């Protein structure tokens, strides 16, 4: 017959208090191509009105202007431009995939 430990409670606590190796942090999710991030941006009222007066898509137009400026400054590579879903066709298919 097996002997009981002298203090069963202490034996149980020792099992549950044993150090466990720390789990590695989950990998950062990869950003999808053409992914966008929501930000808060302070823009002059006149500049905002200029883009909003063009109707829907004013945020995309601001993004286009900022992207082109960054490329002109050498800050962005020649990454492909995202095509809106409603304009997808075989004509603008880059053949990747």
PDB file of C-alpha atoms in Angstrom:
ATOM      1  CA  UNK A   1       0.000   0.000   0.000  1.00  0.00           C
ATOM      2  CA  UNK A   2       1.290   3.486  -0.891  1.00  0.00           C
ATOM      3  CA  UNK A   3       2.063   5.867   1.897  1.00  0.00           C
ATOM      4  CA  UNK A   4       0.205   9.092   2.133  1.00  0.00           C
ATOM      5  CA  UNK A   5       2.227  12.285   2.225  1.00  0.00           C
ATOM      6  CA  UNK A   6       2.584  13.688   5.709  1.00  0.00           C
ATOM      7  CA  UNK A   7       0.441  16.728   4.840  1.00  0.00           C
ATOM      8  CA  UNK A   8      -1.904  16.114   1.889  1.00  0.00           C
ATOM      9  CA  UNK A   9      -2.914  19.783   1.735  1.00  0.00           C
ATOM     10  CA  UNK A  10       0.701  20.916   1.454  1.00  0.00           C
ATOM     11  CA  UNK A  11       1.322  18.338  -1.267  1.00  0.00           C
ATOM     12  CA  UNK A  12      -1.700  19.569  -3.271  1.00  0.00           C
ATOM     13  CA  UNK A  13      -0.678  23.218  -2.907  1.00  0.00           C
ATOM     14  CA  UNK A  14       2.830  22.381  -4.074  1.00  0.00           C
ATOM     15  CA  UNK A  15       1.404  20.886  -7.263  1.00  0.00           C
ATOM     16  CA  UNK A  16      -0.706  23.946  -8.036  1.00  0.00           C
ATOM     17  CA  UNK A  17       2.022  26.427  -7.113  1.00  0.00           C
ATOM     18  CA  UNK A  18       4.675  24.866  -9.288  1.00  0.00           C
ATOM     19  CA  UNK A  19       6.125  27.451 -11.666  1.00  0.00           C
ATOM     20  CA  UNK A  20       4.883  27.134 -15.201  1.00  0.00           C
ATOM     21  CA  UNK A  21       6.866  28.374 -18.145  1.00  0.00           C
ATOM     22  CA  UNK A  22       5.523  31.646 -19.475  1.00  0.00           C
ATOM     23  CA  UNK A  23       3.623  31.264 -22.701  1.00  0.00           C
ATOM     24  CA  UNK A  24       5.252  33.102 -25.608  1.00  0.00           C
ATOM     25  CA  UNK A  25       3.379  36.222 -26.676  1.00  0.00           C
ATOM     26  CA  UNK A  26       1.022  35.664 -29.585  1.00  0.00           C
ATOM     27  CA  UNK A  27       2.501  36.694 -32.918  1.00  0.00           C
ATOM     28  CA  UNK A  28       1.466  40.098 -34.188  1.00  0.00           C
ATOM     29  CA  UNK A  29      -1.134  39.770 -36.921  1.00  0.00           C
ATOM     30  CA  UNK A  30       0.193  40.560 -40.360  1.00  0.00           C
ATOM     31  CA  UNK A  31      -1.332  43.638 -41.923  1.00  0.00           C
ATOM     32  CA  UNK A  32      -3.419  42.890 -44.967  1.00  0.00           C
ATOM     33  CA  UNK A  33      -2.223  44.564 -48.175  1.00  0.00           C
ATOM     34  CA  UNK A  34      -3.890  47.932 -48.507  1.00  0.00           C
ATOM     35  CA  UNK A  35      -5.098  47.824 -44.889  1.00  0.00           C
ATOM     36  CA  UNK A  36      -6.035  51.124 -43.344  1.00  0.00           C
ATOM     37  CA  UNK A  37      -5.809  52.308 -39.777  1.00  0.00           C
ATOM     38  CA  UNK A  38      -8.225  54.665 -38.100  1.00  0.00           C
ATOM     39  CA  UNK A  39      -6.537  57.800 -36.775  1.00  0.00           C
ATOM     40  CA  UNK A  40      -7.524  61.171 -35.402  1.00  0.00           C
ATOM     41  CA  UNK A  41      -6.150  64.005 -37.484  1.00  0.00           C
ATOM     42  CA  UNK A  42      -6.559  67.736 -37.000  1.00  0.00           C
ATOM     43  CA  UNK A  43      -7.051  69.519 -40.309  1.00  0.00           C
ATOM     44  CA  UNK A  44      -7.765  73.179 -41.019  1.00  0.00           C
ATOM     45  CA  UNK A  45     -11.476  73.813 -41.543  1.00  0.00           C
ATOM     46  CA  UNK A  46     -10.884  75.242 -45.025  1.00  0.00           C
ATOM     47  CA  UNK A  47      -8.860  72.189 -46.070  1.00  0.00           C
ATOM     48  CA  UNK A  48     -11.488  69.809 -44.734  1.00  0.00           C
ATOM     49  CA  UNK A  49     -14.290  71.705 -46.485  1.00  0.00           C
ATOM     50  CA  UNK A  50     -12.335  71.610 -49.750  1.00  0.00           C
ATOM     51  CA  UNK A  51     -12.220  67.806 -49.715  1.00  0.00           C
ATOM     52  CA  UNK A  52     -15.746  67.362 -48.345  1.00  0.00           C
ATOM     53  CA  UNK A  53     -17.198  69.642 -51.038  1.00  0.00           C
ATOM     54  CA  UNK A  54     -16.208  66.984 -53.558  1.00  0.00           C
ATOM     55  CA  UNK A  55     -18.820  64.655 -52.058  1.00  0.00           C
ATOM     56  CA  UNK A  56     -18.415  61.078 -50.959  1.00  0.00           C
ATOM     57  CA  UNK A  57     -14.914  59.684 -50.826  1.00  0.00           C
ATOM     58  CA  UNK A  58     -13.335  62.782 -49.302  1.00  0.00           C
ATOM     59  CA  UNK A  59     -11.255  60.666 -46.901  1.00  0.00           C
ATOM     60  CA  UNK A  60      -9.923  58.632 -49.818  1.00  0.00           C
ATOM     61  CA  UNK A  61      -8.996  61.849 -51.640  1.00  0.00           C
ATOM     62  CA  UNK A  62      -7.100  63.124 -48.596  1.00  0.00           C
ATOM     63  CA  UNK A  63      -5.322  59.769 -48.372  1.00  0.00           C
ATOM     64  CA  UNK A  64      -4.429  59.934 -52.088  1.00  0.00           C
ATOM     65  CA  UNK A  65      -2.916  63.404 -51.703  1.00  0.00           C
ATOM     66  CA  UNK A  66      -0.917  62.362 -48.627  1.00  0.00           C
ATOM     67  CA  UNK A  67       0.306  59.186 -50.348  1.00  0.00           C
ATOM     68  CA  UNK A  68       1.442  61.064 -53.458  1.00  0.00           C
ATOM     69  CA  UNK A  69       3.226  63.648 -51.312  1.00  0.00           C
ATOM     70  CA  UNK A  70       5.001  60.921 -49.326  1.00  0.00           C
ATOM     71  CA  UNK A  71       6.076  59.205 -52.571  1.00  0.00           C
ATOM     72  CA  UNK A  72       7.370  62.499 -53.969  1.00  0.00           C
ATOM     73  CA  UNK A  73       9.395  62.944 -50.779  1.00  0.00           C
ATOM     74  CA  UNK A  74      10.819  59.429 -51.215  1.00  0.00           C
ATOM     75  CA  UNK A  75       9.024  58.100 -48.150  1.00  0.00           C
ATOM     76  CA  UNK A  76       6.956  55.404 -49.852  1.00  0.00           C
ATOM     77  CA  UNK A  77       7.876  52.720 -52.300  1.00  0.00           C
ATOM     78  CA  UNK A  78       5.975  51.969 -55.451  1.00  0.00           C
ATOM     79  CA  UNK A  79       3.371  49.831 -53.706  1.00  0.00           C
ATOM     80  CA  UNK A  80       0.268  49.073 -55.737  1.00  0.00           C
ATOM     81  CA  UNK A  81      -2.671  51.341 -55.160  1.00  0.00           C
ATOM     82  CA  UNK A  82      -5.825  49.769 -53.755  1.00  0.00           C
ATOM     83  CA  UNK A  83      -8.732  49.587 -56.195  1.00  0.00           C
ATOM     84  CA  UNK A  84     -12.211  50.183 -54.759  1.00  0.00           C
ATOM     85  CA  UNK A  85     -14.412  47.072 -54.894  1.00  0.00           C
ATOM     86  CA  UNK A  86     -16.909  48.687 -57.251  1.00  0.00           C
ATOM     87  CA  UNK A  87     -14.128  49.270 -59.808  1.00  0.00           C
ATOM     88  CA  UNK A  88     -12.606  45.778 -59.721  1.00  0.00           C
ATOM     89  CA  UNK A  89     -12.335  44.154 -63.139  1.00  0.00           C
ATOM     90  CA  UNK A  90      -9.897  42.131 -65.197  1.00  0.00           C
ATOM     91  CA  UNK A  91      -8.511  45.422 -66.587  1.00  0.00           C
ATOM     92  CA  UNK A  92      -7.001  46.406 -63.237  1.00  0.00           C
ATOM     93  CA  UNK A  93      -5.914  42.884 -62.265  1.00  0.00           C
ATOM     94  CA  UNK A  94      -2.159  42.861 -61.683  1.00  0.00           C
ATOM     95  CA  UNK A  95      -1.974  39.118 -62.314  1.00  0.00           C
ATOM     96  CA  UNK A  96      -0.784  38.368 -58.779  1.00  0.00           C
ATOM     97  CA  UNK A  97      -2.355  35.583 -56.872  1.00  0.00           C
TER      98      UNK A  97
END
